[in-house]
């Protein structure tokens, strides 16, 4: 494994394996102007999307222009993960201003919903998992496109319409269905995909029962027409005929929704300063709530900062400490994070260095904590969360020739969203990211309960990391439901603490420690559609070796294999000489390509 001198610059390392490093780390994030010395790079989940982004960069577009091209293409060739009808969080580093911005395109709930949104009206209990997803109730007002337009107003160089041309051309001429898309169509055909007439016509052969296979050439004329409408009007999904079609589709049975044109007209994306904290003198910047990804990733890092992870390494002890910190980070985010416009989110208290040091003091090197619960960074009480998990989503990252940097995570939530299709794109089921319960068993209110106009909590965790001198160092992020948090934290630890290249950090085992057990991935294209984990069997590719598993179990951890906890990490790393190297997760179909 390579040790990058830039990674270790200014970072003192302790000799004692399980004590806090003696580095004189500043608690104040440091971000400076970074001189651009490379022509640019794109890393995305599908080769066609990567190429679309590169084409726009080579045409003189900015990283934000290229992001529009990548998202437009992903919605076509990876509809199971993201699309025009979904939402996103995007982190942008502006090197000229030495600022990092967080753009929020998270969906909002209609004004007419009630807190009982996902409770069965007959029993009063939470709906069954897929009943909630494949319903009209699950769709929120889509925000990804207007969020990108907001960023384009700030940083676009090309005309708004130009970045959509590659996707329009591909939609009209057709593309080859990839193994991942073909595999997901086949799997979902046995669940709910195909109940919707538009989706059935698109994802099935002419007989209406046979899923389109891998290798099938699929065109999408309605998608091209939708993109042309967006070229003419960035709010085309929120007003006019496409908006009316979305509303009509959500109002179909089963479980019709309540979205109206007024809900769509009221929607606005948001821009704030990114959430930035320090980790071993590096500055780590992510999304603000209602994304929990920024808080949770930085909480995990804040706990680990109290241990010498470099000395522990990717060993039983290293993974033990990573797991314990993850249990804590997940427990806190589950309890406290929701839409800050509706609920007080104690972000500063949750990331306070002294608070995280007190959490770290609970970790023992010789035994796992028996029952990790949320801490008490604030005085008020929150209920125990009851939000279901839907692994999915897509992540991409771009740096242009001027150094403008994008790290963006985008989603329609579950595989193929709500299973309903309009204008060649899938509608989201983002509202199932709300808790299905309003109160916990003790009667305490749950922070992430549904409410009118509220944005559901997200796990998306796009990040940009800066070296101790304040210059851009790398970007990272992943799809994967709530496991996004573990995937992203792992990549940061891998590069900063364990001196790995981006690709080596990506290919580390995925260790997801949440709700009392450690889940390990096995190789596959997508998660199986089940909540039931299996006992860890023989070590799988990209998985922990059996000796490490045994060591974790000896410490008291419950280690399980989750069928296909599949990350899709994409990273761009800036070397000390300004050159760029990238990494793409081999568990999916992504590529990372630099302009030469």
Coordinates of C-alpha atoms in Angstrom, one line a residue:
X1 CA 0.0 0.0 0.0
X2 CA 1.3 3.4 -0.9
X3 CA 1.8 6.1 1.7
X4 CA 0.9 9.5 0.3
X5 CA 3.1 12.1 1.9
X6 CA 0.4 14.7 1.3
X7 CA -1.9 12.7 3.5
X8 CA 0.4 12.7 6.4
X9 CA 1.6 16.2 6.0
X10 CA 1.2 18.0 9.3
X11 CA -0.3 15.0 11.1
X12 CA 1.5 13.7 14.1
X13 CA 1.0 10.0 14.9
X14 CA 1.0 8.5 18.3
X15 CA 3.0 5.4 19.1
X16 CA 0.5 4.0 21.5
X17 CA -2.1 2.0 19.6
X18 CA -5.2 2.8 21.6
X19 CA -4.5 6.3 23.0
X20 CA -5.4 9.6 21.5
X21 CA -2.7 10.9 19.0
X22 CA -0.7 13.9 20.2
X23 CA -1.2 15.8 17.0
X24 CA -1.8 19.5 17.6
X25 CA -4.9 19.5 15.5
X26 CA -6.9 22.7 15.1
X27 CA -10.6 22.5 15.7
X28 CA -11.1 25.2 13.1
X29 CA -11.6 24.0 9.5
X30 CA -9.0 25.4 7.1
X31 CA -9.9 25.9 3.4
X32 CA -7.7 27.9 1.0
X33 CA -7.5 28.5 -2.7
X34 CA -6.1 25.4 -4.4
X35 CA -4.2 26.0 -7.6
X36 CA -5.6 23.9 -10.5
X37 CA -3.0 22.0 -12.4
X38 CA -5.0 19.2 -14.1
X39 CA -7.4 19.3 -17.0
X40 CA -10.2 17.6 -15.0
X41 CA -11.7 14.3 -14.1
X42 CA -15.1 12.5 -13.8
X43 CA -16.0 9.4 -11.7
X44 CA -19.5 8.1 -12.0
X45 CA -21.5 4.9 -11.8
X46 CA -21.9 4.1 -15.5
X47 CA -19.4 4.5 -18.3
X48 CA -21.9 6.4 -20.4
X49 CA -22.5 8.9 -17.6
X50 CA -18.7 9.3 -17.0
X51 CA -18.2 10.0 -20.7
X52 CA -21.1 12.5 -20.8
X53 CA -19.4 14.5 -18.0
X54 CA -16.1 14.4 -19.8
X55 CA -17.6 15.6 -23.1
X56 CA -19.0 18.6 -21.3
X57 CA -15.7 19.4 -19.6
X58 CA -13.9 19.1 -22.9
X59 CA -16.5 21.5 -24.5
X60 CA -15.5 24.1 -21.9
X61 CA -18.1 23.4 -19.3
X62 CA -17.6 23.6 -15.6
X63 CA -17.8 20.8 -13.1
X64 CA -21.5 21.9 -12.4
X65 CA -22.2 21.7 -16.2
X66 CA -20.7 18.3 -16.2
X67 CA -22.8 17.3 -13.2
X68 CA -26.0 18.1 -15.1
X69 CA -24.8 15.9 -18.0
X70 CA -23.9 13.0 -15.6
X71 CA -27.3 13.2 -13.8
X72 CA -29.2 13.3 -17.1
X73 CA -27.4 10.2 -18.3
X74 CA -27.7 8.3 -15.1
X75 CA -31.4 8.8 -15.0
X76 CA -31.5 7.1 -18.4
X77 CA -29.0 4.2 -18.0
X78 CA -29.3 3.6 -14.3
X79 CA -33.0 4.3 -13.5
X80 CA -33.0 1.9 -10.6
X81 CA -30.8 4.3 -8.7
X82 CA -31.4 8.0 -9.5
X83 CA -33.2 10.2 -11.9
X84 CA -35.0 13.4 -12.9
X85 CA -37.8 12.5 -10.5
X86 CA -35.6 12.2 -7.4
X87 CA -33.6 14.3 -5.1
X88 CA -29.9 14.9 -4.3
X89 CA -27.3 16.6 -2.1
X90 CA -24.3 18.2 -3.8
X91 CA -21.1 19.6 -2.2
X92 CA -19.2 22.2 -4.2
X93 CA -15.8 23.6 -3.5
X94 CA -15.2 27.0 -5.1
X95 CA -11.4 27.4 -5.2
X96 CA -11.5 31.1 -6.1
X97 CA -13.6 32.0 -3.0
X98 CA -12.0 29.2 -0.9
X99 CA -15.6 28.3 0.1
X100 CA -17.5 25.0 0.3
X101 CA -21.2 25.1 -0.4
X102 CA -23.9 22.5 0.2
X103 CA -26.8 22.3 -2.2
X104 CA -30.0 20.6 -1.0
X105 CA -32.4 19.1 -3.5
X106 CA -34.1 16.8 -1.0
X107 CA -37.8 16.1 -1.8
X108 CA -40.5 17.6 0.4
X109 CA -43.8 16.0 1.7
X110 CA -47.1 17.3 0.3
X111 CA -49.0 19.8 2.5
X112 CA -51.9 17.4 3.0
X113 CA -50.1 14.5 4.5
X114 CA -50.7 13.4 8.1
X115 CA -48.2 11.9 10.6
X116 CA -50.1 8.6 10.0
X117 CA -48.8 8.6 6.4
X118 CA -47.4 5.0 6.5
X119 CA -49.7 3.5 9.1
X120 CA -52.3 1.0 7.9
X121 CA -55.7 2.6 8.3
X122 CA -57.2 -0.7 9.4
X123 CA -54.7 -1.8 12.0
X124 CA -52.9 1.4 12.9
X125 CA -49.6 -0.4 12.5
X126 CA -46.8 0.4 10.0
X127 CA -47.5 -0.7 6.4
X128 CA -45.6 -3.6 5.0
X129 CA -42.3 -2.5 3.4
X130 CA -43.2 -2.8 -0.3
X131 CA -46.7 -1.6 0.3
X132 CA -45.3 1.7 1.4
X133 CA -42.8 2.0 -1.4
X134 CA -45.0 1.1 -4.3
X135 CA -47.7 3.6 -3.3
X136 CA -48.8 7.1 -4.3
X137 CA -48.1 8.2 -0.8
X138 CA -44.3 7.5 -1.0
X139 CA -43.5 10.3 -3.6
X140 CA -42.2 13.6 -2.5
X141 CA -41.9 16.8 -4.6
X142 CA -38.7 16.1 -6.8
X143 CA -35.8 18.5 -6.3
X144 CA -32.7 17.2 -8.1
X145 CA -33.2 19.1 -11.3
X146 CA -34.0 22.5 -9.8
X147 CA -31.1 22.0 -7.4
X148 CA -28.8 21.6 -10.3
X149 CA -30.2 24.7 -11.9
X150 CA -29.5 26.7 -8.8
X151 CA -25.9 25.5 -8.9
X152 CA -25.8 26.3 -12.6
X153 CA -26.8 29.8 -11.9
X154 CA -23.8 30.1 -9.6
X155 CA -21.2 28.1 -11.6
X156 CA -22.4 27.2 -15.0
X157 CA -20.3 28.2 -18.0
X158 CA -22.4 26.6 -20.8
X159 CA -26.0 27.3 -21.6
X160 CA -28.4 25.4 -19.3
X161 CA -29.6 23.3 -22.2
X162 CA -26.2 22.1 -23.5
X163 CA -25.3 19.5 -20.8
X164 CA -28.5 17.5 -21.5
X165 CA -27.7 16.9 -25.2
X166 CA -25.6 13.7 -24.6
X167 CA -28.5 12.1 -22.7
X168 CA -31.1 13.2 -25.3
X169 CA -29.1 11.7 -28.1
X170 CA -28.6 8.4 -26.2
X171 CA -32.3 8.3 -25.3
X172 CA -33.2 8.7 -29.0
X173 CA -30.7 6.3 -30.5
X174 CA -30.8 3.7 -27.6
X175 CA -28.3 2.2 -25.2
X176 CA -27.3 -1.3 -24.2
X177 CA -28.9 -2.4 -20.9
X178 CA -26.0 -3.1 -18.5
X179 CA -25.8 -6.2 -16.3
X180 CA -26.7 -4.2 -13.2
X181 CA -29.8 -2.6 -14.8
X182 CA -30.8 -5.9 -16.4
X183 CA -30.3 -7.8 -13.2
X184 CA -32.4 -5.3 -11.2
X185 CA -35.2 -5.3 -13.7
X186 CA -35.3 -9.1 -13.4
X187 CA -35.3 -9.1 -9.6
X188 CA -37.9 -6.3 -9.3
X189 CA -40.2 -8.0 -11.8
X190 CA -40.9 -10.6 -9.2
X191 CA -42.0 -7.9 -6.7
X192 CA -43.8 -4.8 -7.9
X193 CA -42.1 -3.5 -11.1
X194 CA -44.6 -3.9 -13.9
X195 CA -47.8 -3.0 -12.0
X196 CA -47.6 0.4 -13.5
X197 CA -48.5 0.5 -17.2
X198 CA -45.7 2.9 -18.3
X199 CA -43.0 0.9 -16.4
X200 CA -44.3 -2.4 -17.7
X201 CA -44.1 -1.1 -21.3
X202 CA -40.6 0.1 -20.8
X203 CA -39.0 -2.6 -18.7
X204 CA -40.6 -5.6 -20.3
X205 CA -40.7 -7.2 -23.7
X206 CA -43.7 -7.0 -25.9
X207 CA -45.4 -9.9 -24.2
X208 CA -45.6 -7.8 -21.0
X209 CA -44.2 -10.5 -18.8
X210 CA -40.6 -11.0 -19.8
X211 CA -38.1 -8.5 -18.4
X212 CA -35.8 -6.8 -20.8
X213 CA -32.4 -8.7 -20.6
X214 CA -28.9 -7.5 -20.2
X215 CA -27.6 -6.5 -23.7
X216 CA -31.0 -5.4 -24.9
X217 CA -30.9 -2.0 -26.8
X218 CA -33.4 0.3 -25.1
X219 CA -34.4 3.7 -26.4
X220 CA -36.6 6.1 -24.4
X221 CA -38.3 8.8 -26.5
X222 CA -40.4 10.1 -23.7
X223 CA -37.2 10.7 -21.6
X224 CA -35.7 12.8 -24.5
X225 CA -38.9 14.8 -24.7
X226 CA -38.8 15.4 -20.9
X227 CA -35.2 16.6 -21.1
X228 CA -36.2 19.0 -23.9
X229 CA -38.9 20.4 -21.7
X230 CA -36.4 20.9 -18.9
X231 CA -34.0 22.6 -21.3
X232 CA -36.8 25.1 -22.0
X233 CA -37.9 25.4 -18.4
X234 CA -35.8 24.2 -15.4
X235 CA -39.1 23.9 -13.4
X236 CA -40.8 21.8 -16.1
X237 CA -41.2 18.9 -13.6
X238 CA -42.9 21.3 -11.1
X239 CA -45.3 23.1 -13.3
X240 CA -47.2 22.4 -16.5
X241 CA -48.1 19.1 -18.2
X242 CA -45.3 17.0 -16.7
X243 CA -46.1 18.1 -13.2
X244 CA -49.8 17.3 -13.9
X245 CA -48.8 13.8 -15.1
X246 CA -46.7 13.2 -12.0
X247 CA -49.6 14.2 -9.7
X248 CA -52.0 12.0 -11.7
X249 CA -49.7 9.0 -11.3
X250 CA -49.3 9.5 -7.6
X251 CA -53.0 9.6 -7.2
X252 CA -53.5 6.1 -8.7
X253 CA -54.2 3.1 -6.5
X254 CA -53.0 1.5 -4.4
X255 CA -52.7 4.1 -1.6
X256 CA -53.1 7.3 -3.6
X257 CA -51.0 10.3 -2.6
X258 CA -52.0 13.9 -1.9
X259 CA -49.5 15.9 -3.9
X260 CA -50.8 19.0 -5.6
X261 CA -49.6 21.6 -8.1
X262 CA -49.4 24.0 -5.1
X263 CA -46.9 21.6 -3.4
X264 CA -44.8 21.7 -6.5
X265 CA -45.0 25.4 -7.0
X266 CA -43.9 26.0 -3.4
X267 CA -40.7 23.8 -3.8
X268 CA -37.3 25.6 -3.7
X269 CA -33.9 24.0 -3.4
X270 CA -31.5 25.3 -0.8
X271 CA -27.9 26.4 -0.6
X272 CA -26.0 26.7 2.7
X273 CA -22.4 26.6 3.8
X274 CA -21.3 22.9 4.0
X275 CA -21.0 21.1 7.3
X276 CA -17.2 21.2 8.0
X277 CA -15.3 19.7 10.9
X278 CA -11.7 18.6 11.4
X279 CA -10.1 15.2 11.5
X280 CA -6.4 14.9 12.4
X281 CA -5.8 18.5 11.0
X282 CA -7.7 17.7 7.8
X283 CA -11.0 19.6 7.1
X284 CA -13.9 17.3 6.2
X285 CA -17.0 18.9 4.6
X286 CA -20.3 17.3 3.9
X287 CA -24.1 18.0 3.6
X288 CA -26.2 19.7 6.2
X289 CA -29.4 18.1 7.7
X290 CA -31.8 16.8 6.7
X291 CA -29.0 14.7 5.4
X292 CA -27.6 12.7 8.3
X293 CA -24.6 11.7 6.3
X294 CA -22.5 14.7 7.1
X295 CA -23.2 14.5 10.9
X296 CA -22.9 10.7 11.1
X297 CA -19.7 10.4 9.1
X298 CA -18.0 13.3 11.0
X299 CA -19.3 11.9 14.3
X300 CA -17.6 8.5 13.5
X301 CA -14.4 10.3 12.6
X302 CA -14.6 12.5 15.7
X303 CA -14.7 9.4 17.9
X304 CA -11.9 7.7 16.0
X305 CA -9.7 10.8 16.3
X306 CA -9.2 9.8 19.9
X307 CA -7.4 6.6 18.9
X308 CA -4.3 6.0 16.8
X309 CA -6.0 4.3 13.8
X310 CA -2.8 4.4 11.8
X311 CA -1.1 2.2 14.4
X312 CA -4.1 -0.1 14.7
X313 CA -4.4 -0.5 11.0
X314 CA -7.0 -2.6 9.1
X315 CA -6.7 -5.3 11.7
X316 CA -9.2 -6.8 14.3
X317 CA -8.5 -3.9 16.5
X318 CA -8.8 -1.3 13.7
X319 CA -12.2 -2.7 12.6
X320 CA -13.3 -3.1 16.2
X321 CA -12.8 0.6 16.9
X322 CA -14.3 1.5 13.5
X323 CA -17.4 -0.6 14.4
X324 CA -17.8 0.8 17.9
X325 CA -17.5 4.4 16.6
X326 CA -20.1 3.5 13.8
X327 CA -22.6 2.1 16.4
X328 CA -22.3 5.4 18.2
X329 CA -22.6 7.5 15.1
X330 CA -25.6 5.7 13.8
X331 CA -27.4 5.7 17.2
X332 CA -27.0 9.4 17.5
X333 CA -28.1 10.2 14.0
X334 CA -31.1 7.9 14.3
X335 CA -32.3 9.7 17.4
X336 CA -31.6 13.4 16.6
X337 CA -31.3 14.1 12.9
X338 CA -34.3 15.3 10.8
X339 CA -35.4 18.3 8.8
X340 CA -34.0 21.3 10.7
X341 CA -36.8 23.5 9.4
X342 CA -39.2 21.4 11.4
X343 CA -37.1 19.9 14.3
X344 CA -34.2 21.3 16.3
X345 CA -31.2 19.3 15.2
X346 CA -28.3 19.7 17.7
X347 CA -25.6 19.6 15.1
X348 CA -22.9 21.5 17.0
X349 CA -23.5 19.5 20.2
X350 CA -23.4 16.2 18.3
X351 CA -20.0 17.1 16.8
X352 CA -18.5 18.7 19.8
X353 CA -15.0 17.4 20.4
X354 CA -15.4 16.9 24.1
X355 CA -18.7 15.1 23.6
X356 CA -17.2 12.8 21.0
X357 CA -14.2 12.2 23.3
X358 CA -16.6 11.1 26.1
X359 CA -18.2 8.7 23.6
X360 CA -14.7 7.4 22.7
X361 CA -14.0 6.7 26.3
X362 CA -16.6 4.0 26.3
X363 CA -14.7 1.9 23.8
X364 CA -12.6 -0.9 25.2
X365 CA -9.9 -2.7 23.2
X366 CA -10.7 -6.1 24.9
X367 CA -14.5 -6.2 24.6
X368 CA -17.4 -4.9 22.5
X369 CA -19.9 -2.6 24.1
X370 CA -22.9 -4.8 24.9
X371 CA -25.6 -2.3 23.9
X372 CA -24.6 0.9 22.2
X373 CA -27.3 3.6 22.6
X374 CA -27.5 7.2 21.6
X375 CA -25.7 9.7 23.7
X376 CA -27.1 12.8 25.3
X377 CA -25.4 15.8 23.7
X378 CA -28.5 17.9 24.6
X379 CA -31.1 17.9 27.3
X380 CA -34.2 17.2 25.2
X381 CA -35.6 13.7 24.6
X382 CA -36.1 12.1 21.2
X383 CA -37.9 8.8 20.5
X384 CA -36.2 5.7 19.1
X385 CA -36.3 5.8 15.3
X386 CA -38.4 3.5 13.1
X387 CA -37.3 4.5 9.6
X388 CA -36.9 1.6 7.2
X389 CA -33.8 1.2 5.0
X390 CA -33.7 1.1 1.2
X391 CA -30.2 0.5 -0.3
X392 CA -30.0 2.3 -3.6
X393 CA -28.8 5.7 -4.9
X394 CA -25.8 6.8 -7.0
X395 CA -22.8 9.0 -6.3
X396 CA -20.5 10.8 -8.7
X397 CA -17.7 13.4 -8.4
X398 CA -16.1 15.9 -10.8
X399 CA -13.2 18.3 -10.9
X400 CA -12.8 20.8 -13.8
X401 CA -9.7 22.6 -15.2
X402 CA -10.3 25.5 -12.9
X403 CA -10.4 23.3 -9.8
X404 CA -14.2 23.7 -9.2
X405 CA -15.1 20.5 -7.4
X406 CA -18.4 18.6 -7.2
X407 CA -19.3 15.7 -4.9
X408 CA -22.9 14.7 -5.4
X409 CA -25.1 11.9 -4.2
X410 CA -28.5 11.4 -6.0
X411 CA -31.4 9.0 -5.6
X412 CA -35.0 7.9 -6.3
X413 CA -34.7 6.1 -3.0
X414 CA -35.5 2.4 -3.4
X415 CA -34.8 0.3 -6.6
X416 CA -36.8 2.1 -9.3
X417 CA -38.3 4.5 -6.7
X418 CA -42.0 4.1 -6.3
X419 CA -42.2 1.7 -9.4
X420 CA -44.2 4.4 -11.2
X421 CA -43.1 6.0 -14.4
X422 CA -43.9 9.4 -16.0
X423 CA -42.3 11.0 -19.1
X424 CA -39.7 8.2 -19.3
X425 CA -38.4 8.6 -15.7
X426 CA -39.2 6.9 -12.4
X427 CA -40.9 8.7 -9.6
X428 CA -39.2 8.7 -6.2
X429 CA -40.4 6.9 -3.1
X430 CA -38.4 9.3 -0.9
X431 CA -41.1 9.8 1.7
X432 CA -40.5 6.2 3.0
X433 CA -37.3 7.8 4.4
X434 CA -39.6 9.1 7.1
X435 CA -40.1 7.0 10.2
X436 CA -43.1 4.7 9.8
X437 CA -44.0 5.4 13.5
X438 CA -44.7 8.7 15.1
X439 CA -43.9 7.8 18.7
X440 CA -41.5 5.2 20.1
X441 CA -42.6 2.5 22.6
X442 CA -42.1 5.0 25.5
X443 CA -44.3 7.6 23.9
X444 CA -41.5 9.9 22.9
X445 CA -41.8 11.8 19.6
X446 CA -39.6 10.5 16.8
X447 CA -37.6 13.3 15.1
X448 CA -38.0 11.9 11.6
X449 CA -41.8 11.4 11.7
X450 CA -43.7 12.6 8.7
X451 CA -45.1 16.1 8.6
X452 CA -46.5 18.5 5.9
X453 CA -43.8 20.2 3.9
X454 CA -41.1 18.3 5.8
X455 CA -38.0 16.9 4.1
X456 CA -37.3 13.3 5.1
X457 CA -33.9 12.4 6.7
X458 CA -31.3 11.1 4.3
X459 CA -28.2 9.0 4.7
X460 CA -26.5 10.6 1.6
X461 CA -23.0 11.7 2.5
X462 CA -21.1 13.4 -0.3
X463 CA -17.9 14.8 1.1
X464 CA -14.9 16.9 0.1
X465 CA -11.7 16.6 2.3
X466 CA -8.9 19.2 2.5
X467 CA -5.3 18.6 3.5
X468 CA -3.9 20.2 6.7
X469 CA -2.6 23.1 4.6
X470 CA -6.2 23.8 3.5
X471 CA -5.8 22.7 -0.1
X472 CA -8.2 20.3 -1.8
X473 CA -7.2 16.7 -1.1
X474 CA -10.0 14.3 -2.2
X475 CA -13.7 13.8 -2.7
X476 CA -15.7 10.8 -1.7
X477 CA -19.2 9.4 -1.3
X478 CA -21.3 6.4 -2.1
X479 CA -24.8 5.0 -2.7
X480 CA -26.2 2.2 -0.4
X481 CA -29.0 3.3 1.9
X482 CA -28.0 3.9 5.5
X483 CA -24.8 2.0 4.8
X484 CA -23.6 5.0 2.8
X485 CA -22.4 6.4 6.1
X486 CA -20.1 3.4 6.8
X487 CA -18.8 3.3 3.3
X488 CA -17.9 6.9 3.2
X489 CA -16.3 6.9 6.7
X490 CA -14.3 3.8 5.7
X491 CA -12.9 5.5 2.6
X492 CA -11.7 8.5 4.7
X493 CA -10.1 6.4 7.3
X494 CA -8.5 4.3 4.6
X495 CA -6.8 7.2 2.9
X496 CA -6.0 9.4 5.9
X497 CA -5.1 6.8 8.6
X498 CA -4.1 3.8 6.6
X499 CA -2.2 5.6 3.8
X500 CA -4.1 3.9 1.0
X501 CA -4.7 5.0 -2.6
X502 CA -8.3 5.8 -3.5
X503 CA -8.8 2.4 -5.2
X504 CA -7.3 0.6 -2.2
X505 CA -9.6 2.5 0.2
X506 CA -12.6 1.7 -2.0
X507 CA -11.8 -2.0 -2.1
X508 CA -11.5 -2.3 1.7
X509 CA -14.2 -4.5 3.2
X510 CA -17.5 -2.8 3.9
X511 CA -18.1 -3.1 7.6
X512 CA -21.5 -1.7 8.6
X513 CA -22.1 -1.6 12.3
X514 CA -25.6 -0.5 13.2
X515 CA -28.4 -1.7 15.5
X516 CA -26.4 -4.2 17.4
X517 CA -24.6 -6.2 14.7
X518 CA -21.8 -5.9 12.2
X519 CA -23.0 -6.6 8.6
X520 CA -20.4 -7.6 6.1
X521 CA -20.9 -7.5 2.4
X522 CA -20.7 -10.2 -0.2
X523 CA -20.0 -9.6 -3.8
X524 CA -23.0 -8.9 -6.0
X525 CA -24.6 -6.3 -8.3
X526 CA -27.3 -5.1 -5.8
X527 CA -28.7 -5.9 -2.4
X528 CA -31.2 -8.7 -2.2
X529 CA -34.6 -7.5 -1.3
X530 CA -34.7 -8.8 2.2
X531 CA -34.2 -7.5 5.7
X532 CA -33.0 -10.9 7.0
X533 CA -29.2 -11.2 7.4
X534 CA -27.5 -14.6 7.2
X535 CA -24.7 -16.0 9.3
X536 CA -21.3 -15.1 8.0
X537 CA -20.1 -17.9 5.7
X538 CA -16.8 -18.3 3.8
X539 CA -15.1 -15.0 3.2
X540 CA -16.3 -13.4 0.0
X541 CA -14.4 -11.1 -2.4
X542 CA -14.0 -7.7 -0.9
X543 CA -15.1 -9.2 2.5
X544 CA -13.2 -9.6 5.8
X545 CA -11.0 -12.6 6.1
X546 CA -12.1 -15.4 8.5
X547 CA -9.4 -14.7 11.0
X548 CA -10.6 -11.1 11.4
X549 CA -14.2 -12.2 11.6
X550 CA -13.2 -14.6 14.4
X551 CA -11.3 -11.9 16.2
X552 CA -14.3 -9.6 16.1
X553 CA -16.6 -12.3 17.4
X554 CA -14.1 -13.1 20.2
X555 CA -14.5 -9.5 21.3
X556 CA -18.2 -10.0 21.6
X557 CA -19.4 -8.6 18.2
X558 CA -22.3 -10.3 16.4
X559 CA -21.1 -10.5 12.8
X560 CA -23.5 -11.2 10.0
X561 CA -23.5 -11.4 6.3
X562 CA -26.0 -9.1 4.6
X563 CA -26.9 -10.3 1.2
X564 CA -25.1 -7.8 -1.0
X565 CA -24.4 -4.7 1.0
X566 CA -23.1 -3.1 -2.1
X567 CA -21.2 0.2 -2.1
X568 CA -20.6 2.4 -5.1
X569 CA -17.8 4.7 -3.9
X570 CA -16.3 7.2 -6.3
X571 CA -13.2 9.2 -5.3
X572 CA -11.0 11.8 -6.9
X573 CA -7.7 12.5 -5.1
X574 CA -5.4 15.4 -5.7
X575 CA -1.7 14.6 -5.5
X576 CA 0.8 17.1 -4.0
X577 CA 1.8 18.0 -7.6
X578 CA -1.7 18.8 -8.6
X579 CA -2.3 15.8 -10.7
X580 CA -5.5 13.8 -10.2
X581 CA -6.1 10.1 -9.6
X582 CA -9.5 8.5 -9.2
X583 CA -11.1 5.4 -7.9
X584 CA -14.3 3.6 -8.9
X585 CA -16.0 0.8 -6.9
X586 CA -15.6 -2.5 -8.7
X587 CA -18.7 -3.7 -6.9
X588 CA -20.7 -1.7 -9.4
X589 CA -20.1 -0.5 -13.0
X590 CA -18.5 2.9 -12.5
X591 CA -15.4 4.4 -14.1
X592 CA -13.0 7.2 -13.1
X593 CA -11.4 9.0 -16.1
X594 CA -9.1 12.0 -16.3
X595 CA -8.9 14.4 -19.2
X596 CA -5.5 14.0 -20.8

